[in-house]
Amino acid sequence: AQTYDLKRFKADNGLQENYIYSVVQDELDFLWISSTSGLYRFDGKDFVNYTKEDGLAATFTNCSFRDASGHVWFGHGNGTISLLEGQTFKTDILEEGAFSGKVTSIIQDEQGYIWMAFQREGLLRIDTADYKYKVYSIGFEGLHITALTALSGNRHLIGTDQGPMVCTYAGSDVDSLKPIAGFPLEAVTAILQRRGRDSYWIGTEESGLFQYFPDRTDLETQLVAYDSESLLGVSQIKSLY
């Protein structure tokens, strides 16, 4: 069996946090680690901490994403965002106070738009050419959005506290938001597209793991469930990679 050499990093190494929300690697191979006490940049040896005082839109950082151009985006717990540009952070993309709920997910679609999910306030689409943005809030009332990924055909697969939903668009507006048939009324914790495959893994808070095939027309084969018995007793999925 394959063995792994694991090294633990903690306060002695400069990492003051035990709970990490996300990790992303930039073009220079630095790791950026999101936490309640800000960002930590790791060069393989030392950690450097960045907070609001160092130019971030907010200190509490809970999600991150590197886009196709190599730019790194960070979402914060108060609904603000920061974009890493060289050695500085751009924080004026959103109007002040535009959002208050935390950013839960950041992705990029086939057209190059950046999409962000906000826990209680819907979705946001940003044009990377001029940073103009559009807010999609109608239809998301009462939902806590936990995860987001792009599907083919101008659609999104959205994780919520009431299960996963497929969102379709008509022009620049939301056309429909439908739950996946057969999925339990269960909070989604993570969504991951299978590499090179036409299916998606969906992790839940208490019901284990599901595999979703969005383009299958047969509802009986569109969703495959993996319960705690098939997952070695695990029913709670926190993240997928």
PDB file of C-alpha atoms in Angstrom:
ATOM      1  CA  ALA A   1       0.000   0.000   0.000  1.00  0.00           C
ATOM      2  CA  GLN A   2       1.105   3.559  -0.705  1.00  0.00           C
ATOM      3  CA  THR A   3       2.335   5.576   2.279  1.00  0.00           C
ATOM      4  CA  TYR A   4       2.288   9.329   2.760  1.00  0.00           C
ATOM      5  CA  ASP A   5       4.605  11.594   4.707  1.00  0.00           C
ATOM      6  CA  LEU A   6       2.415  14.074   6.569  1.00  0.00           C
ATOM      7  CA  LYS A   7       3.668  17.182   8.338  1.00  0.00           C
ATOM      8  CA  ARG A   8       1.490  19.226  10.636  1.00  0.00           C
ATOM      9  CA  PHE A   9       1.694  23.026  10.559  1.00  0.00           C
ATOM     10  CA  LYS A  10       0.455  25.037  13.523  1.00  0.00           C
ATOM     11  CA  ALA A  11       1.199  28.141  15.591  1.00  0.00           C
ATOM     12  CA  ASP A  12       4.886  27.322  15.913  1.00  0.00           C
ATOM     13  CA  ASN A  13       5.174  27.655  12.128  1.00  0.00           C
ATOM     14  CA  GLY A  14       3.152  30.883  11.994  1.00  0.00           C
ATOM     15  CA  LEU A  15      -0.269  29.368  11.240  1.00  0.00           C
ATOM     16  CA  GLN A  16      -2.471  30.627  14.066  1.00  0.00           C
ATOM     17  CA  GLU A  17      -5.642  28.822  12.975  1.00  0.00           C
ATOM     18  CA  ASN A  18      -6.769  25.236  13.501  1.00  0.00           C
ATOM     19  CA  TYR A  19      -9.832  25.576  11.229  1.00  0.00           C
ATOM     20  CA  ILE A  20      -9.136  26.168   7.524  1.00  0.00           C
ATOM     21  CA  TYR A  21     -11.930  27.091   5.101  1.00  0.00           C
ATOM     22  CA  SER A  22     -10.144  26.840   1.740  1.00  0.00           C
ATOM     23  CA  VAL A  23      -6.733  26.585   0.079  1.00  0.00           C
ATOM     24  CA  VAL A  24      -5.745  27.887  -3.377  1.00  0.00           C
ATOM     25  CA  GLN A  25      -2.413  28.038  -5.226  1.00  0.00           C
ATOM     26  CA  ASP A  26      -1.407  31.115  -7.243  1.00  0.00           C
ATOM     27  CA  GLU A  27       0.769  31.390 -10.373  1.00  0.00           C
ATOM     28  CA  LEU A  28       3.914  31.755  -8.258  1.00  0.00           C
ATOM     29  CA  ASP A  29       3.075  28.509  -6.404  1.00  0.00           C
ATOM     30  CA  PHE A  30       2.273  30.264  -3.134  1.00  0.00           C
ATOM     31  CA  LEU A  31      -0.556  28.658  -1.177  1.00  0.00           C
ATOM     32  CA  TRP A  32      -3.253  31.016   0.104  1.00  0.00           C
ATOM     33  CA  ILE A  33      -5.104  29.663   3.128  1.00  0.00           C
ATOM     34  CA  SER A  34      -8.468  31.131   4.180  1.00  0.00           C
ATOM     35  CA  SER A  35      -9.377  31.437   7.857  1.00  0.00           C
ATOM     36  CA  THR A  36     -11.254  33.544  10.385  1.00  0.00           C
ATOM     37  CA  SER A  37      -8.052  35.484  11.115  1.00  0.00           C
ATOM     38  CA  GLY A  38      -7.459  36.357   7.469  1.00  0.00           C
ATOM     39  CA  LEU A  39      -5.348  34.881   4.709  1.00  0.00           C
ATOM     40  CA  TYR A  40      -2.110  33.013   5.226  1.00  0.00           C
ATOM     41  CA  ARG A  41       0.376  32.897   2.355  1.00  0.00           C
ATOM     42  CA  PHE A  42       2.632  29.840   2.530  1.00  0.00           C
ATOM     43  CA  ASP A  43       5.866  29.505   0.533  1.00  0.00           C
ATOM     44  CA  GLY A  44       6.662  25.967   1.645  1.00  0.00           C
ATOM     45  CA  LYS A  45       8.431  27.132   4.797  1.00  0.00           C
ATOM     46  CA  ASP A  46       6.884  30.238   6.335  1.00  0.00           C
ATOM     47  CA  PHE A  47       3.359  31.625   6.751  1.00  0.00           C
ATOM     48  CA  VAL A  48       2.565  35.328   6.252  1.00  0.00           C
ATOM     49  CA  ASN A  49      -0.760  36.587   7.580  1.00  0.00           C
ATOM     50  CA  TYR A  50      -2.901  39.150   5.708  1.00  0.00           C
ATOM     51  CA  THR A  51      -5.891  40.896   7.287  1.00  0.00           C
ATOM     52  CA  LYS A  52      -8.083  43.907   6.563  1.00  0.00           C
ATOM     53  CA  GLU A  53      -5.243  46.094   7.793  1.00  0.00           C
ATOM     54  CA  ASP A  54      -3.110  44.692   4.962  1.00  0.00           C
ATOM     55  CA  GLY A  55      -5.632  45.595   2.271  1.00  0.00           C
ATOM     56  CA  LEU A  56      -8.223  42.807   2.340  1.00  0.00           C
ATOM     57  CA  ALA A  57     -11.889  43.790   2.103  1.00  0.00           C
ATOM     58  CA  ALA A  58     -12.424  41.923   5.396  1.00  0.00           C
ATOM     59  CA  THR A  59     -10.340  39.694   7.644  1.00  0.00           C
ATOM     60  CA  PHE A  60     -12.617  36.633   7.862  1.00  0.00           C
ATOM     61  CA  THR A  61     -12.009  34.791   4.568  1.00  0.00           C
ATOM     62  CA  ASN A  62     -13.956  31.606   3.853  1.00  0.00           C
ATOM     63  CA  CYS A  63     -13.593  30.765   0.135  1.00  0.00           C
ATOM     64  CA  SER A  64     -11.132  31.239  -2.713  1.00  0.00           C
ATOM     65  CA  PHE A  65     -10.772  30.582  -6.431  1.00  0.00           C
ATOM     66  CA  ARG A  66      -8.078  30.908  -9.106  1.00  0.00           C
ATOM     67  CA  ASP A  67      -9.537  31.828 -12.496  1.00  0.00           C
ATOM     68  CA  ALA A  68      -8.349  30.905 -15.994  1.00  0.00           C
ATOM     69  CA  SER A  69      -6.188  34.047 -16.177  1.00  0.00           C
ATOM     70  CA  GLY A  70      -4.415  33.201 -12.942  1.00  0.00           C
ATOM     71  CA  HIS A  71      -6.156  35.822 -10.837  1.00  0.00           C
ATOM     72  CA  VAL A  72      -7.101  34.726  -7.333  1.00  0.00           C
ATOM     73  CA  TRP A  73     -10.464  35.708  -5.838  1.00  0.00           C
ATOM     74  CA  PHE A  74     -11.368  35.613  -2.155  1.00  0.00           C
ATOM     75  CA  GLY A  75     -14.824  35.706  -0.576  1.00  0.00           C
ATOM     76  CA  HIS A  76     -15.355  37.046   2.925  1.00  0.00           C
ATOM     77  CA  GLY A  77     -17.763  36.379   5.749  1.00  0.00           C
ATOM     78  CA  ASN A  78     -19.419  39.804   5.518  1.00  0.00           C
ATOM     79  CA  GLY A  79     -20.343  39.620   1.816  1.00  0.00           C
ATOM     80  CA  THR A  80     -17.299  41.444   0.453  1.00  0.00           C
ATOM     81  CA  ILE A  81     -14.671  40.155  -1.999  1.00  0.00           C
ATOM     82  CA  SER A  82     -10.962  40.689  -2.623  1.00  0.00           C
ATOM     83  CA  LEU A  83      -9.069  40.125  -5.873  1.00  0.00           C
ATOM     84  CA  LEU A  84      -5.333  39.495  -5.702  1.00  0.00           C
ATOM     85  CA  GLU A  85      -3.531  41.661  -8.255  1.00  0.00           C
ATOM     86  CA  GLY A  86       0.217  41.196  -8.035  1.00  0.00           C
ATOM     87  CA  GLN A  87       1.106  42.104  -4.478  1.00  0.00           C
ATOM     88  CA  THR A  88      -2.078  44.056  -3.680  1.00  0.00           C
ATOM     89  CA  PHE A  89      -5.787  43.355  -3.274  1.00  0.00           C
ATOM     90  CA  LYS A  90      -8.552  44.978  -5.316  1.00  0.00           C
ATOM     91  CA  THR A  91     -11.561  45.473  -3.062  1.00  0.00           C
ATOM     92  CA  ASP A  92     -13.737  48.050  -4.851  1.00  0.00           C
ATOM     93  CA  ILE A  93     -15.510  45.735  -7.338  1.00  0.00           C
ATOM     94  CA  LEU A  94     -18.739  45.641  -5.321  1.00  0.00           C
ATOM     95  CA  GLU A  95     -20.577  48.687  -4.072  1.00  0.00           C
ATOM     96  CA  GLU A  96     -20.197  49.162  -0.330  1.00  0.00           C
ATOM     97  CA  GLY A  97     -22.897  47.237   1.531  1.00  0.00           C
ATOM     98  CA  ALA A  98     -24.142  45.437  -1.596  1.00  0.00           C
ATOM     99  CA  PHE A  99     -24.179  42.110   0.280  1.00  0.00           C
ATOM    100  CA  SER A 100     -24.113  41.122   3.930  1.00  0.00           C
ATOM    101  CA  GLY A 101     -24.167  37.302   3.891  1.00  0.00           C
ATOM    102  CA  LYS A 102     -20.936  35.377   3.487  1.00  0.00           C
ATOM    103  CA  VAL A 103     -19.625  34.308   0.102  1.00  0.00           C
ATOM    104  CA  THR A 104     -19.902  30.519  -0.019  1.00  0.00           C
ATOM    105  CA  SER A 105     -18.592  29.643  -3.487  1.00  0.00           C
ATOM    106  CA  ILE A 106     -16.701  31.147  -6.444  1.00  0.00           C
ATOM    107  CA  ILE A 107     -16.514  29.602  -9.941  1.00  0.00           C
ATOM    108  CA  GLN A 108     -15.895  30.576 -13.577  1.00  0.00           C
ATOM    109  CA  ASP A 109     -18.121  29.558 -16.490  1.00  0.00           C
ATOM    110  CA  GLU A 110     -17.266  28.702 -20.103  1.00  0.00           C
ATOM    111  CA  GLN A 111     -17.725  32.340 -21.170  1.00  0.00           C
ATOM    112  CA  GLY A 112     -15.197  33.535 -18.597  1.00  0.00           C
ATOM    113  CA  TYR A 113     -17.674  35.125 -16.198  1.00  0.00           C
ATOM    114  CA  ILE A 114     -16.952  34.826 -12.489  1.00  0.00           C
ATOM    115  CA  TRP A 115     -19.935  33.632 -10.462  1.00  0.00           C
ATOM    116  CA  MET A 116     -20.274  33.921  -6.699  1.00  0.00           C
ATOM    117  CA  ALA A 117     -22.847  32.431  -4.370  1.00  0.00           C
ATOM    118  CA  PHE A 118     -23.910  34.309  -1.257  1.00  0.00           C
ATOM    119  CA  GLN A 119     -25.334  32.392   1.657  1.00  0.00           C
ATOM    120  CA  ARG A 120     -28.698  34.192   1.792  1.00  0.00           C
ATOM    121  CA  GLU A 121     -28.687  36.625  -1.140  1.00  0.00           C
ATOM    122  CA  GLY A 122     -28.525  34.630  -4.358  1.00  0.00           C
ATOM    123  CA  LEU A 123     -25.855  34.757  -7.049  1.00  0.00           C
ATOM    124  CA  LEU A 124     -23.536  37.355  -8.529  1.00  0.00           C
ATOM    125  CA  ARG A 125     -21.999  37.371 -12.028  1.00  0.00           C
ATOM    126  CA  ILE A 126     -18.891  39.463 -12.728  1.00  0.00           C
ATOM    127  CA  ASP A 127     -17.526  40.368 -16.157  1.00  0.00           C
ATOM    128  CA  THR A 128     -13.740  40.159 -15.779  1.00  0.00           C
ATOM    129  CA  ALA A 129     -13.201  42.620 -18.645  1.00  0.00           C
ATOM    130  CA  ASP A 130     -14.637  45.625 -16.804  1.00  0.00           C
ATOM    131  CA  TYR A 131     -15.752  44.189 -13.420  1.00  0.00           C
ATOM    132  CA  LYS A 132     -19.361  45.116 -14.032  1.00  0.00           C
ATOM    133  CA  TYR A 133     -21.686  42.755 -12.209  1.00  0.00           C
ATOM    134  CA  LYS A 134     -25.250  41.506 -12.137  1.00  0.00           C
ATOM    135  CA  VAL A 135     -27.136  40.212  -9.116  1.00  0.00           C
ATOM    136  CA  TYR A 136     -29.519  37.248  -9.296  1.00  0.00           C
ATOM    137  CA  SER A 137     -31.694  37.245  -6.179  1.00  0.00           C
ATOM    138  CA  ILE A 138     -35.237  36.525  -7.408  1.00  0.00           C
ATOM    139  CA  GLY A 139     -36.095  32.882  -6.824  1.00  0.00           C
ATOM    140  CA  PHE A 140     -33.514  32.344  -4.100  1.00  0.00           C
ATOM    141  CA  GLU A 141     -35.566  33.804  -1.262  1.00  0.00           C
ATOM    142  CA  GLY A 142     -35.413  31.644   1.868  1.00  0.00           C
ATOM    143  CA  LEU A 143     -32.564  29.478   0.562  1.00  0.00           C
ATOM    144  CA  HIS A 144     -29.133  29.215   2.117  1.00  0.00           C
ATOM    145  CA  ILE A 145     -26.725  28.576  -0.747  1.00  0.00           C
ATOM    146  CA  THR A 146     -23.789  26.376   0.210  1.00  0.00           C
ATOM    147  CA  ALA A 147     -22.172  25.340  -3.091  1.00  0.00           C
ATOM    148  CA  LEU A 148     -22.151  26.231  -6.781  1.00  0.00           C
ATOM    149  CA  THR A 149     -20.875  24.676 -10.007  1.00  0.00           C
ATOM    150  CA  ALA A 150     -21.533  25.251 -13.712  1.00  0.00           C
ATOM    151  CA  LEU A 151     -23.427  22.778 -15.887  1.00  0.00           C
ATOM    152  CA  SER A 152     -23.585  22.759 -19.678  1.00  0.00           C
ATOM    153  CA  GLY A 153     -26.330  24.636 -21.480  1.00  0.00           C
ATOM    154  CA  ASN A 154     -26.362  27.845 -19.433  1.00  0.00           C
ATOM    155  CA  ARG A 155     -27.229  26.058 -16.183  1.00  0.00           C
ATOM    156  CA  HIS A 156     -25.902  25.879 -12.636  1.00  0.00           C
ATOM    157  CA  LEU A 157     -25.998  23.117 -10.070  1.00  0.00           C
ATOM    158  CA  ILE A 158     -26.593  24.852  -6.747  1.00  0.00           C
ATOM    159  CA  GLY A 159     -26.257  23.331  -3.296  1.00  0.00           C
ATOM    160  CA  THR A 160     -28.645  24.652  -0.658  1.00  0.00           C
ATOM    161  CA  ASP A 161     -29.849  23.841   2.837  1.00  0.00           C
ATOM    162  CA  GLN A 162     -32.847  22.182   1.154  1.00  0.00           C
ATOM    163  CA  GLY A 163     -30.892  19.963  -1.238  1.00  0.00           C
ATOM    164  CA  PRO A 164     -29.330  20.559  -4.673  1.00  0.00           C
ATOM    165  CA  MET A 165     -31.165  22.499  -7.367  1.00  0.00           C
ATOM    166  CA  VAL A 166     -30.663  23.084 -11.080  1.00  0.00           C
ATOM    167  CA  CYS A 167     -30.895  26.727 -12.135  1.00  0.00           C
ATOM    168  CA  THR A 168     -31.523  27.658 -15.778  1.00  0.00           C
ATOM    169  CA  TYR A 169     -31.412  31.111 -17.306  1.00  0.00           C
ATOM    170  CA  ALA A 170     -33.426  32.925 -19.961  1.00  0.00           C
ATOM    171  CA  GLY A 171     -31.300  35.751 -21.272  1.00  0.00           C
ATOM    172  CA  SER A 172     -29.959  37.558 -18.239  1.00  0.00           C
ATOM    173  CA  ASP A 173     -32.646  36.369 -15.813  1.00  0.00           C
ATOM    174  CA  VAL A 174     -33.339  33.181 -13.880  1.00  0.00           C
ATOM    175  CA  ASP A 175     -35.824  31.043 -15.808  1.00  0.00           C
ATOM    176  CA  SER A 176     -36.287  28.164 -13.363  1.00  0.00           C
ATOM    177  CA  LEU A 177     -34.893  26.732 -10.143  1.00  0.00           C
ATOM    178  CA  LYS A 178     -35.789  23.070  -9.686  1.00  0.00           C
ATOM    179  CA  PRO A 179     -34.806  20.500  -7.046  1.00  0.00           C
ATOM    180  CA  ILE A 180     -33.281  17.204  -8.163  1.00  0.00           C
ATOM    181  CA  ALA A 181     -35.887  14.449  -8.151  1.00  0.00           C
ATOM    182  CA  GLY A 182     -35.289  11.795  -5.504  1.00  0.00           C
ATOM    183  CA  PHE A 183     -32.797  13.805  -3.470  1.00  0.00           C
ATOM    184  CA  PRO A 184     -33.594  14.026   0.275  1.00  0.00           C
ATOM    185  CA  LEU A 185     -34.447  17.363   1.870  1.00  0.00           C
ATOM    186  CA  GLU A 186     -30.902  17.608   3.187  1.00  0.00           C
ATOM    187  CA  ALA A 187     -28.268  20.332   3.372  1.00  0.00           C
ATOM    188  CA  VAL A 188     -25.606  20.094   0.664  1.00  0.00           C
ATOM    189  CA  THR A 189     -22.058  20.675   1.883  1.00  0.00           C
ATOM    190  CA  ALA A 190     -20.014  20.308  -1.314  1.00  0.00           C
ATOM    191  CA  ILE A 191     -20.270  19.693  -5.069  1.00  0.00           C
ATOM    192  CA  LEU A 192     -17.471  18.391  -7.295  1.00  0.00           C
ATOM    193  CA  GLN A 193     -17.486  17.529 -11.000  1.00  0.00           C
ATOM    194  CA  ARG A 194     -15.867  14.191 -11.772  1.00  0.00           C
ATOM    195  CA  ARG A 195     -12.768  14.918 -13.830  1.00  0.00           C
ATOM    196  CA  GLY A 196     -13.368  14.003 -17.455  1.00  0.00           C
ATOM    197  CA  ARG A 197     -16.828  12.652 -16.659  1.00  0.00           C
ATOM    198  CA  ASP A 198     -20.403  13.834 -17.151  1.00  0.00           C
ATOM    199  CA  SER A 199     -21.370  13.473 -13.511  1.00  0.00           C
ATOM    200  CA  TYR A 200     -21.061  15.355 -10.225  1.00  0.00           C
ATOM    201  CA  TRP A 201     -20.422  14.298  -6.640  1.00  0.00           C
ATOM    202  CA  ILE A 202     -22.732  15.898  -4.073  1.00  0.00           C
ATOM    203  CA  GLY A 203     -21.843  15.729  -0.373  1.00  0.00           C
ATOM    204  CA  THR A 204     -24.458  16.192   2.340  1.00  0.00           C
ATOM    205  CA  GLU A 205     -24.651  17.039   6.012  1.00  0.00           C
ATOM    206  CA  GLU A 206     -26.142  13.727   7.158  1.00  0.00           C
ATOM    207  CA  SER A 207     -27.142  11.570   4.163  1.00  0.00           C
ATOM    208  CA  GLY A 208     -23.765  10.630   2.725  1.00  0.00           C
ATOM    209  CA  LEU A 209     -22.644  11.048  -0.875  1.00  0.00           C
ATOM    210  CA  PHE A 210     -24.564  11.190  -4.164  1.00  0.00           C
ATOM    211  CA  GLN A 211     -23.526  10.982  -7.808  1.00  0.00           C
ATOM    212  CA  TYR A 212     -25.619  13.085 -10.171  1.00  0.00           C
ATOM    213  CA  PHE A 213     -25.854  12.639 -13.966  1.00  0.00           C
ATOM    214  CA  PRO A 214     -27.599  15.831 -15.174  1.00  0.00           C
ATOM    215  CA  ASP A 215     -27.965  14.821 -18.825  1.00  0.00           C
ATOM    216  CA  ARG A 216     -29.643  11.463 -18.224  1.00  0.00           C
ATOM    217  CA  THR A 217     -33.356  11.519 -18.981  1.00  0.00           C
ATOM    218  CA  ASP A 218     -34.170   8.397 -16.961  1.00  0.00           C
ATOM    219  CA  LEU A 219     -34.832   9.666 -13.436  1.00  0.00           C
ATOM    220  CA  GLU A 220     -34.080   6.243 -11.943  1.00  0.00           C
ATOM    221  CA  THR A 221     -30.455   6.379 -13.179  1.00  0.00           C
ATOM    222  CA  GLN A 222     -29.923  10.127 -12.874  1.00  0.00           C
ATOM    223  CA  LEU A 223     -29.043   9.954  -9.157  1.00  0.00           C
ATOM    224  CA  VAL A 224     -26.947   7.322  -7.372  1.00  0.00           C
ATOM    225  CA  ALA A 225     -26.810   7.297  -3.558  1.00  0.00           C
ATOM    226  CA  TYR A 226     -23.908   6.142  -1.384  1.00  0.00           C
ATOM    227  CA  ASP A 227     -25.077   5.782   2.201  1.00  0.00           C
ATOM    228  CA  SER A 228     -23.054   5.380   5.393  1.00  0.00           C
ATOM    229  CA  GLU A 229     -22.833   1.610   4.921  1.00  0.00           C
ATOM    230  CA  SER A 230     -21.057   1.965   1.570  1.00  0.00           C
ATOM    231  CA  LEU A 231     -18.900   4.838   2.926  1.00  0.00           C
ATOM    232  CA  LEU A 232     -17.390   2.876   5.839  1.00  0.00           C
ATOM    233  CA  GLY A 233     -19.845   4.338   8.321  1.00  0.00           C
ATOM    234  CA  VAL A 234     -19.488   7.958   7.181  1.00  0.00           C
ATOM    235  CA  SER A 235     -22.697   9.917   6.600  1.00  0.00           C
ATOM    236  CA  GLN A 236     -21.418  13.491   6.972  1.00  0.00           C
ATOM    237  CA  ILE A 237     -19.375  14.890   4.070  1.00  0.00           C
ATOM    238  CA  LYS A 238     -17.559  18.167   4.742  1.00  0.00           C
ATOM    239  CA  SER A 239     -15.668  18.722   1.494  1.00  0.00           C
ATOM    240  CA  LEU A 240     -14.808  17.072  -1.839  1.00  0.00           C
ATOM    241  CA  TYR A 241     -11.661  17.308  -3.921  1.00  0.00           C
TER     242      TYR A 241
END
